[in-house]
PDB file of C-alpha atoms in Angstrom:
ATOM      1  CA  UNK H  20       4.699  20.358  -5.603  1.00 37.00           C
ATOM      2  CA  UNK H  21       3.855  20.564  -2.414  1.00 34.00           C
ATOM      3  CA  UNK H  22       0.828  20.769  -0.858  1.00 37.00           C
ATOM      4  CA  UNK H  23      -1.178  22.407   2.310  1.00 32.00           C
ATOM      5  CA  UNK H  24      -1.563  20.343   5.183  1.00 34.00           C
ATOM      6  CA  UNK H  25      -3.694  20.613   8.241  1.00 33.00           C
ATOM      7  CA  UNK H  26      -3.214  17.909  10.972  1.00 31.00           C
ATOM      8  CA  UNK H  27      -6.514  17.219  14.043  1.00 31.00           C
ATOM      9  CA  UNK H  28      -4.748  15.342  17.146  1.00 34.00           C
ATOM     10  CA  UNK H  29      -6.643  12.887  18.480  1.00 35.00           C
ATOM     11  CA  UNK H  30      -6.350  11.814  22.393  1.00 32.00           C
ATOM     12  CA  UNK H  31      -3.746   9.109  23.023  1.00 32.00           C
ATOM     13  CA  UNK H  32      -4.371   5.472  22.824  1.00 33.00           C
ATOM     14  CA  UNK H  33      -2.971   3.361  25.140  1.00 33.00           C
ATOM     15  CA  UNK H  34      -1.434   0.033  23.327  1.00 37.00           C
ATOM     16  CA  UNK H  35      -3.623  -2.821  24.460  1.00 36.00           C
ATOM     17  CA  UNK H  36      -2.632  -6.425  23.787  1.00 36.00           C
ATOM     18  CA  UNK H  37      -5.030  -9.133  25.053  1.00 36.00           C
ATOM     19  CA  UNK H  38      -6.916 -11.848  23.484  1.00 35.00           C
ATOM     20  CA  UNK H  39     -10.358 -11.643  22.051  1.00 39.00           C
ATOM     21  CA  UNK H  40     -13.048 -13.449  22.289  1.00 40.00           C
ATOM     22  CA  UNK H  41     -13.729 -14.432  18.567  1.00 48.00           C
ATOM     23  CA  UNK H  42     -13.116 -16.997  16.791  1.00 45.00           C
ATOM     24  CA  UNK H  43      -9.651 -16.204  15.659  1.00 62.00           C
ATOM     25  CA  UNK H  44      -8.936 -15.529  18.865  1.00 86.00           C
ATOM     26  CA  UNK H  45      -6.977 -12.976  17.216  1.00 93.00           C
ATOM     27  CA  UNK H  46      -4.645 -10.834  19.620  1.00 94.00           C
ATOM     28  CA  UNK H  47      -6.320  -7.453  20.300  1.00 96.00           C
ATOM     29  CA  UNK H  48      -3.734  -4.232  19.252  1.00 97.00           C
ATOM     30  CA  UNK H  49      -4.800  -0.891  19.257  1.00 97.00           C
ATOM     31  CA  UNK H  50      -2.883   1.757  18.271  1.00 98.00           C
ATOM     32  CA  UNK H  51      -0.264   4.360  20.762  1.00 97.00           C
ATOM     33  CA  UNK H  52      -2.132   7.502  18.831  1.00 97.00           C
ATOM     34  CA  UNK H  53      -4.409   8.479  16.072  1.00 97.00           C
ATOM     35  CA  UNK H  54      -5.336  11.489  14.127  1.00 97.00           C
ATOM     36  CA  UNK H  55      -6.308  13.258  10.862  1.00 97.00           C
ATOM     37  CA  UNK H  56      -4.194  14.454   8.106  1.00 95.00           C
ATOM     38  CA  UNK H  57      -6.188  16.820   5.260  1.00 95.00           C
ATOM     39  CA  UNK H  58      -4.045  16.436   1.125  1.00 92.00           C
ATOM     40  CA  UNK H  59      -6.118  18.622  -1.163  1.00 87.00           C
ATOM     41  CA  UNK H  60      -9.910  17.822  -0.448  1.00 87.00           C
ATOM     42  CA  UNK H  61      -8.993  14.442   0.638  1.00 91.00           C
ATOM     43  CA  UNK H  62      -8.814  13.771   5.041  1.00 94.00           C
ATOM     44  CA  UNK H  63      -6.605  10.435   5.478  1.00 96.00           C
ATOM     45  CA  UNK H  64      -6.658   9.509   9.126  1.00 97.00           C
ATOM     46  CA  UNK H  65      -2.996   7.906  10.894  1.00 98.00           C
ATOM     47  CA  UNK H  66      -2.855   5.410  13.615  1.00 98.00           C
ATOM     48  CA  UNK H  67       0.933   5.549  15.406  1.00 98.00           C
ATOM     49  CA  UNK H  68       3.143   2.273  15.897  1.00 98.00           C
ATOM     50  CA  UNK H  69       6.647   2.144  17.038  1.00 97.00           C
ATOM     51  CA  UNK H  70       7.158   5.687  16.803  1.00 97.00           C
ATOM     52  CA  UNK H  71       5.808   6.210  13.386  1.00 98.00           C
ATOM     53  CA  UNK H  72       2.288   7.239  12.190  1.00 98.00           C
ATOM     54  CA  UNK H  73       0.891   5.391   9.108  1.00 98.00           C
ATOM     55  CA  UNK H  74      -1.993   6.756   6.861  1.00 98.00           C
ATOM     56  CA  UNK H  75      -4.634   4.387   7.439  1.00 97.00           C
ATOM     57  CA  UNK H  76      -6.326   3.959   4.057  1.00 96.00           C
ATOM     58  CA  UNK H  77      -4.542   3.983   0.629  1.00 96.00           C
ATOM     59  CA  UNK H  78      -3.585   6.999  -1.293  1.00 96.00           C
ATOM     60  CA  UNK H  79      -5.803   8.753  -3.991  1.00 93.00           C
ATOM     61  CA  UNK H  80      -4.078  12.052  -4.830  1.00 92.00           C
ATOM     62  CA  UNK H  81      -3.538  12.628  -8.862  1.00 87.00           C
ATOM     63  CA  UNK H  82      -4.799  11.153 -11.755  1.00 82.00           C
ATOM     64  CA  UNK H  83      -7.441   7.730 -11.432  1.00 81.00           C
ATOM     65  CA  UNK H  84      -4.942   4.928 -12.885  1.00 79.00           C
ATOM     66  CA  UNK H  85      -7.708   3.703 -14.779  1.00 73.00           C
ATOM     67  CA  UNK H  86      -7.525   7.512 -16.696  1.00 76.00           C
ATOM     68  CA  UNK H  87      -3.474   7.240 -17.473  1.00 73.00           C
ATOM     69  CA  UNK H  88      -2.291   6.265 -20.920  1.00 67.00           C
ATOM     70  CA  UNK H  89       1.121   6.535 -21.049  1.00 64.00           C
ATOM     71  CA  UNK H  90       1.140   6.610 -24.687  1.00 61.00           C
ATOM     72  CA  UNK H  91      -0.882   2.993 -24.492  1.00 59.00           C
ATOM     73  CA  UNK H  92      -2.371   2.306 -27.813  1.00 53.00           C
ATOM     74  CA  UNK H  93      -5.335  -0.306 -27.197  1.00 53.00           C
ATOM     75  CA  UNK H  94      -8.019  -0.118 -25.062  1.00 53.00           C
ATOM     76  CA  UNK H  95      -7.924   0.071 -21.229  1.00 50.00           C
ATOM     77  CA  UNK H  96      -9.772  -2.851 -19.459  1.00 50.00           C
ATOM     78  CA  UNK H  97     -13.012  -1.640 -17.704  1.00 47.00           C
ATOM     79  CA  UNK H  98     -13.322  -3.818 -15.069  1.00 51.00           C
ATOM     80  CA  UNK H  99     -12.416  -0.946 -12.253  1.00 55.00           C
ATOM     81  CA  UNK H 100     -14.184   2.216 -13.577  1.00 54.00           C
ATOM     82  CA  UNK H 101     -17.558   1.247 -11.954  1.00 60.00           C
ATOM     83  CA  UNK H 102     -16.060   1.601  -8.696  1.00 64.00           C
ATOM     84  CA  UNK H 103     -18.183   3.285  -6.383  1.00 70.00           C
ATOM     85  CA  UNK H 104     -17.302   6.670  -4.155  1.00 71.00           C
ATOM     86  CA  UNK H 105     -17.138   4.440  -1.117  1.00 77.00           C
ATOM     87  CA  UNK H 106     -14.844   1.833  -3.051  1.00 77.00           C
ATOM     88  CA  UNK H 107     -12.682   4.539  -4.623  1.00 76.00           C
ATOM     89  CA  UNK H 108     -12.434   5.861  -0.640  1.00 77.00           C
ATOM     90  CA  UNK H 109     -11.498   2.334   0.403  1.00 83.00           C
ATOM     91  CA  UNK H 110      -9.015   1.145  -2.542  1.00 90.00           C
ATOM     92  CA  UNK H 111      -7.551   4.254  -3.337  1.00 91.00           C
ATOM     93  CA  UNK H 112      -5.377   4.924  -6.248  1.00 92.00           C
ATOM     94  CA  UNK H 113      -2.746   2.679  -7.926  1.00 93.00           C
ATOM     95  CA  UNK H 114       1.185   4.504  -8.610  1.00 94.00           C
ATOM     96  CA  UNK H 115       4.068   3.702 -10.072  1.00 93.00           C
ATOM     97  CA  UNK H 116       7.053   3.516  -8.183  1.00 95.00           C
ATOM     98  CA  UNK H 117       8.060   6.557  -9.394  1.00 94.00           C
ATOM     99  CA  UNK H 118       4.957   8.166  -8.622  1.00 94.00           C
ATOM    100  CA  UNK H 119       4.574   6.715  -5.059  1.00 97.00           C
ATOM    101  CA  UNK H 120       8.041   8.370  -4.162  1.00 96.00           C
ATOM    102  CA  UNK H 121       7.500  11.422  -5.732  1.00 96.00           C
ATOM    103  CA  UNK H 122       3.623  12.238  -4.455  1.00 95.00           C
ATOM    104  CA  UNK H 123       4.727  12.130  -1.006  1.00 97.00           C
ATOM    105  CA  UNK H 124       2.666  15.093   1.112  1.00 95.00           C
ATOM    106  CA  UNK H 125       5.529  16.822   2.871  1.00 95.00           C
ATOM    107  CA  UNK H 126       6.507  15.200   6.261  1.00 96.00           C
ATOM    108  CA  UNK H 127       5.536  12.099   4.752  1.00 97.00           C
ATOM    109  CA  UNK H 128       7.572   9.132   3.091  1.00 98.00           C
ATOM    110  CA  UNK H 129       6.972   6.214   1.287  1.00 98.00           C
ATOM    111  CA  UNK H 130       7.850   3.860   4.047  1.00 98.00           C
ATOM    112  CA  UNK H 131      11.094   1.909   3.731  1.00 98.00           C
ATOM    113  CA  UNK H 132      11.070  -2.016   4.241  1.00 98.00           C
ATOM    114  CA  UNK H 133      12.673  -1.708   7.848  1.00 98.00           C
ATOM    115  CA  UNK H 134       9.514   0.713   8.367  1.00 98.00           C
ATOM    116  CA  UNK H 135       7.545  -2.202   7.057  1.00 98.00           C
ATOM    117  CA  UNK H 136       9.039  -4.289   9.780  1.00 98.00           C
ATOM    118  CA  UNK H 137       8.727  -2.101  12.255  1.00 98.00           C
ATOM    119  CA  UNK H 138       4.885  -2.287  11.633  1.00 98.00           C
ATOM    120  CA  UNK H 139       4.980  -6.488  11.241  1.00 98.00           C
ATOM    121  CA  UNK H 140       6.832  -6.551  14.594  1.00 98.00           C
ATOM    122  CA  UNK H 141       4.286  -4.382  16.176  1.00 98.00           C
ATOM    123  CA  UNK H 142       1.856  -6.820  15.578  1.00 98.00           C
ATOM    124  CA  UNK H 143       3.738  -9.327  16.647  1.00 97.00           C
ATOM    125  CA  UNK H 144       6.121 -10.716  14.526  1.00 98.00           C
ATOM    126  CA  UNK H 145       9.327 -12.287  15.608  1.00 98.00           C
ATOM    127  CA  UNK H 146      12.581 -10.501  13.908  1.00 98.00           C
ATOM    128  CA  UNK H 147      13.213 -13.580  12.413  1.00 98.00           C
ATOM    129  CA  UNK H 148      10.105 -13.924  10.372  1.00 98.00           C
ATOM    130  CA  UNK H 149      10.197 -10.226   9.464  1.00 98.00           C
ATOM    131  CA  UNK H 150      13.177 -10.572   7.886  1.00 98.00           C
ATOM    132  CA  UNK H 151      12.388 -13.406   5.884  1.00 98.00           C
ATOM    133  CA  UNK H 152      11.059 -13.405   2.320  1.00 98.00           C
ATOM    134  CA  UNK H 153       7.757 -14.895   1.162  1.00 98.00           C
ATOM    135  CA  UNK H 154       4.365 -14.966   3.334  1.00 98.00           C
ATOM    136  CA  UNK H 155       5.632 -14.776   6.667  1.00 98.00           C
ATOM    137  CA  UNK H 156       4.258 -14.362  10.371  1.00 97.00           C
ATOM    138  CA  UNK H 157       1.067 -15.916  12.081  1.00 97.00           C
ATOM    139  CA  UNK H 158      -1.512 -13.234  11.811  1.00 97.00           C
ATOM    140  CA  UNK H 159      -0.143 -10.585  10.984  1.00 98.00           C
ATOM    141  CA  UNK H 160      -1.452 -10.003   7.639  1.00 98.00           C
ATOM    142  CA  UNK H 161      -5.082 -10.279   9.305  1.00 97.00           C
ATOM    143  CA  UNK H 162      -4.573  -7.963  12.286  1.00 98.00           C
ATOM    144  CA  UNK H 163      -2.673  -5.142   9.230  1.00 98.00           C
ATOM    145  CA  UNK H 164      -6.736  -5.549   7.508  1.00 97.00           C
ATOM    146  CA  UNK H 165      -8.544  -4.620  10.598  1.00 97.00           C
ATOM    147  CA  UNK H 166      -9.845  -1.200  10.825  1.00 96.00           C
ATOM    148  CA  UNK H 167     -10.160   1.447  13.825  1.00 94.00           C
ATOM    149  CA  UNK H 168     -12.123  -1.460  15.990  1.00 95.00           C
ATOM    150  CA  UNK H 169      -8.695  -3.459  16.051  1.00 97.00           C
ATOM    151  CA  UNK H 170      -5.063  -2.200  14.897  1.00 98.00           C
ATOM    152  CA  UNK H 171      -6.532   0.717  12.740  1.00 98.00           C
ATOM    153  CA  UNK H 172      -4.161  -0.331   9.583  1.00 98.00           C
ATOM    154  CA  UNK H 173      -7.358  -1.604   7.247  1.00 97.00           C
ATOM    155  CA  UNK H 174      -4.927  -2.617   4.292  1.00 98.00           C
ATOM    156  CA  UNK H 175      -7.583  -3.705   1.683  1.00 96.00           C
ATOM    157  CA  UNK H 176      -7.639  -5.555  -1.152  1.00 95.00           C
ATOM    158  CA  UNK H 177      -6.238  -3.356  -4.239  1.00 92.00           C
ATOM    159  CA  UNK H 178      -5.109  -5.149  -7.027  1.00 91.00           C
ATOM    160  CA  UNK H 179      -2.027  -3.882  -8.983  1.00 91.00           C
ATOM    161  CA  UNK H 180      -2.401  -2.762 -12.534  1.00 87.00           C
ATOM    162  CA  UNK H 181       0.253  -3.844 -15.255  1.00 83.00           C
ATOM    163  CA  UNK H 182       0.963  -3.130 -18.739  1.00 79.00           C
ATOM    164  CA  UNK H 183       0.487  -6.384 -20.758  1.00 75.00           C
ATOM    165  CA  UNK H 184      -1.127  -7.007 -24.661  1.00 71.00           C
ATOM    166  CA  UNK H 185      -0.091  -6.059 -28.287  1.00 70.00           C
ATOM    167  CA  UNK H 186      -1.355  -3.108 -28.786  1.00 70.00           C
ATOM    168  CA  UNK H 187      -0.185  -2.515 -25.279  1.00 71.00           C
ATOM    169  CA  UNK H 188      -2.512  -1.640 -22.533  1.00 74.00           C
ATOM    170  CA  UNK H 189      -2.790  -1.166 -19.005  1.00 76.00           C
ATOM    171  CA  UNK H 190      -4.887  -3.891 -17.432  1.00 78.00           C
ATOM    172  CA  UNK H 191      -6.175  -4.404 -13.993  1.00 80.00           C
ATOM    173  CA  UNK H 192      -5.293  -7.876 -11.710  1.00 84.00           C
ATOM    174  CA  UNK H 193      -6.337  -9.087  -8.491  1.00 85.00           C
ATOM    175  CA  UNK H 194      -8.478  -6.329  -7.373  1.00 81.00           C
ATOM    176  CA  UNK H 195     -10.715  -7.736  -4.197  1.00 84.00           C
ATOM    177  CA  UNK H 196      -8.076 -10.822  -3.781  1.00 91.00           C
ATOM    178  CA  UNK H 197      -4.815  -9.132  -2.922  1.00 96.00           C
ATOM    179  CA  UNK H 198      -3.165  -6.020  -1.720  1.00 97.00           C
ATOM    180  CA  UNK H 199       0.209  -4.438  -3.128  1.00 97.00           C
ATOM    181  CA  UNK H 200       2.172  -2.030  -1.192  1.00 98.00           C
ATOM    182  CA  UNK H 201       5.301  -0.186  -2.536  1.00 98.00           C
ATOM    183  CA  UNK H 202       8.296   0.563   0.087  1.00 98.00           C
ATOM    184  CA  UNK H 203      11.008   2.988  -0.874  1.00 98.00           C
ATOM    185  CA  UNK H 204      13.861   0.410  -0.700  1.00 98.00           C
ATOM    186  CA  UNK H 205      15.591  -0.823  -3.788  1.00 95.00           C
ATOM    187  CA  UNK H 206      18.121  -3.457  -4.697  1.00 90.00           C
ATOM    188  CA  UNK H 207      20.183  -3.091  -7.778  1.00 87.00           C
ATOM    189  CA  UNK H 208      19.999  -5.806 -10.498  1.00 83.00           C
ATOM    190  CA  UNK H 209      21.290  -6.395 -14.118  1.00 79.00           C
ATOM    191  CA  UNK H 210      19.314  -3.490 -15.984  1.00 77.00           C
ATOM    192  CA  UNK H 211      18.952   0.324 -15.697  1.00 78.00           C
ATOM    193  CA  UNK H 212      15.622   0.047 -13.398  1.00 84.00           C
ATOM    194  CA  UNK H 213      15.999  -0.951  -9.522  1.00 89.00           C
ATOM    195  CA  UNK H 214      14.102  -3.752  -7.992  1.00 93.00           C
ATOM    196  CA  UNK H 215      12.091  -2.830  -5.393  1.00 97.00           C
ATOM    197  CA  UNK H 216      10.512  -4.475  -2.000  1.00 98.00           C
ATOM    198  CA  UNK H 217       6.965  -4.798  -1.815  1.00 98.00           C
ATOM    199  CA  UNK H 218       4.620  -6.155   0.695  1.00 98.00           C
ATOM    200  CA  UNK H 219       1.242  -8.240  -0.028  1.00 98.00           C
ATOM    201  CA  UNK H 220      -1.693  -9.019   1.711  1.00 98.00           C
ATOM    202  CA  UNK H 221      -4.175 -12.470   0.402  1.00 97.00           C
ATOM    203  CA  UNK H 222      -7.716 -13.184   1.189  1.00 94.00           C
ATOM    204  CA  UNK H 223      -6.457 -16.499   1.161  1.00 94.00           C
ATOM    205  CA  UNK H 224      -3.781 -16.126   3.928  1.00 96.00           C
ATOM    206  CA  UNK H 225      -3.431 -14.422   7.203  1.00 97.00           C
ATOM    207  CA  UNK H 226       0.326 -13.761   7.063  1.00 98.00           C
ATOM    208  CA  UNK H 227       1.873 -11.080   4.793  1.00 98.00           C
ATOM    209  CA  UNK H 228       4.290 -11.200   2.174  1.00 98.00           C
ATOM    210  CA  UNK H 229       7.728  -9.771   2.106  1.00 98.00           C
ATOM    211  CA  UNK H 230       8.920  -9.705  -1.812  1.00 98.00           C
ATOM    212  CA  UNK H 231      11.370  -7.834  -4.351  1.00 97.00           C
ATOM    213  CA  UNK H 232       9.851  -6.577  -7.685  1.00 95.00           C
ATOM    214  CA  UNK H 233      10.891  -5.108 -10.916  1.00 92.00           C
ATOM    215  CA  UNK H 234       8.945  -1.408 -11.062  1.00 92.00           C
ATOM    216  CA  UNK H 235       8.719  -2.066 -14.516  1.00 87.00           C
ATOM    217  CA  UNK H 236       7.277  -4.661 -16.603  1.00 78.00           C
ATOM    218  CA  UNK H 237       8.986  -5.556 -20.572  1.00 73.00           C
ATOM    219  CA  UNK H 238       6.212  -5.362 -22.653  1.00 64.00           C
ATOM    220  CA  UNK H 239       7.603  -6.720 -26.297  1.00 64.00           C
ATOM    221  CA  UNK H 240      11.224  -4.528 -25.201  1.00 68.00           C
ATOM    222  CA  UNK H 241       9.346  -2.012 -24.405  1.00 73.00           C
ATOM    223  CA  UNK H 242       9.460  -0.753 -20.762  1.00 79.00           C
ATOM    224  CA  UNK H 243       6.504   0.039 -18.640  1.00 82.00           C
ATOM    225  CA  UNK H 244       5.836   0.783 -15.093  1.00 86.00           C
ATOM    226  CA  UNK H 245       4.020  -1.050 -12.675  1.00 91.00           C
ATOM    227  CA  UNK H 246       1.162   0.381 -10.394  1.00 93.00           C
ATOM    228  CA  UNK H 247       0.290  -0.680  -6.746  1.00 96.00           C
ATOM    229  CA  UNK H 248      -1.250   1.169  -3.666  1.00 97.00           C
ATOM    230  CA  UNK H 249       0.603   3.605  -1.645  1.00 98.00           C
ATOM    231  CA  UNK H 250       0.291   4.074   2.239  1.00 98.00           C
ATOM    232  CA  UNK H 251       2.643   6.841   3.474  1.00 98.00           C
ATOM    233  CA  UNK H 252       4.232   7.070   7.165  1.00 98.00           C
ATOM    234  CA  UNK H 253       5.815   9.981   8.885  1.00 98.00           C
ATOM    235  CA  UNK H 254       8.280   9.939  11.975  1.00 97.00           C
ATOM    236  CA  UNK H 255       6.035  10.661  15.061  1.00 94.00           C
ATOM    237  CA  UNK H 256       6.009  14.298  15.596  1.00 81.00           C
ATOM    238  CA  UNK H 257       4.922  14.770  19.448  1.00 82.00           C
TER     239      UNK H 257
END
């Protein structure tokens, strides 16, 4: 269904590029553009790179994961329902794949991998390392965490929630330690579900990961699907 929309511009940024003067020494980038989009009661704000703008904290339209049962028969592990308004605001919901395509706000997609790259490279990531697999880059995975004071991205640490257990049940994983972000582009493989390409962010590393995933998990032959975060981009629009 689609849904109202109401979009604030914000005065142009100018891309800036230097060095800072922290320890890091982290290159500063700032983004072309920003603005506010409003989904529902929710007001996501967009920072522009490369010609497209990117939502700037994780989606949180629909459903809490931690609510969905999918027919689940045991329990549902607690350890996210204590999340506070401000974490909620900063984590944002978990989709399936499915989901994440289909929840798109109009004018907005879930961004493709090359949309992915376009983003890496904007921070400063050789072609060649953005089209490799695995944790690639320098600092890019850093400089994709930093908020409006820096690029604007803020990717935070989600978690992912899978389907795992006899009775089944959806549990959490990795929530505070890594972020897991859904693109739109598949690649076939053996069985009736597509893989699809992913990127991941680690506390414990400063590049980011380019992966391929199943969007479901076998749980005892039985298929379920997995959940990660969900930033959406749009083509720049003035």
């Amino acid at each position: 269904m689609k849904k109202i929309i109401s979009y604030i511009s914000v005065a142009l940024l100018v891309v800036a590029i230097g060095c800072n003067d922290d320890d890091n020494n982290l290159p500063v980038i700032k983004p072309e553009k920003t603005g506010m989009v409003t989904i529902g009661e929710n007001t996501y704000e967009w920072v522009r790179y490369a010609g497209l703008d990117w939502m700037t904290s994780n989606f949180k339209e629909g459903t809490p994961y931690y609510e969905l049962t999918y027919g689940y028969t045991d329990d549902l592990i607690k350890d996210c329902e204590d999340l506070t308004p401000e974490e909620w605001d900063r984590y944002g919901n978990l989709y399936s794949y499915e989901e994440a395509k289909a929840n798109a706000p109009e004018g907005w997609r879930l961004p493709t991998d090359e949309d992915w790259k376009k983003l890496e490279r904007a921070m400063g990531m050789s072609q060649g390392d953005a089209d490799a697999t695995g944790f690639r880059g320098t600092e890019e995975g850093t400089l994709l965490q930093q908020d409006i004071t820096g690029t604007g991205i803020a990717l935070p640490f989600g978690g992912y929630a899978i389907v795992t257990g006899r009775p089944a049940a959806l549990r959490f994983r990795h929530w505070r330690e890594f972020g897991y972000f859904w693109t739109a582009t598949e690649e076939k493989n053996e069985t009736p579900f597509p893989d699809a390409y992913y990127r991941k962010i680690s506390f414990r590393s400063s590049q980011i990961e380019r992966g391929i995933t199943r969007i479901v998990d076998s749980n005892y032959e039985t298929n379920y699907p997995k959940h990660m975060s969900v930033r959406y981009v749009r083509d720049a629009v003035d």
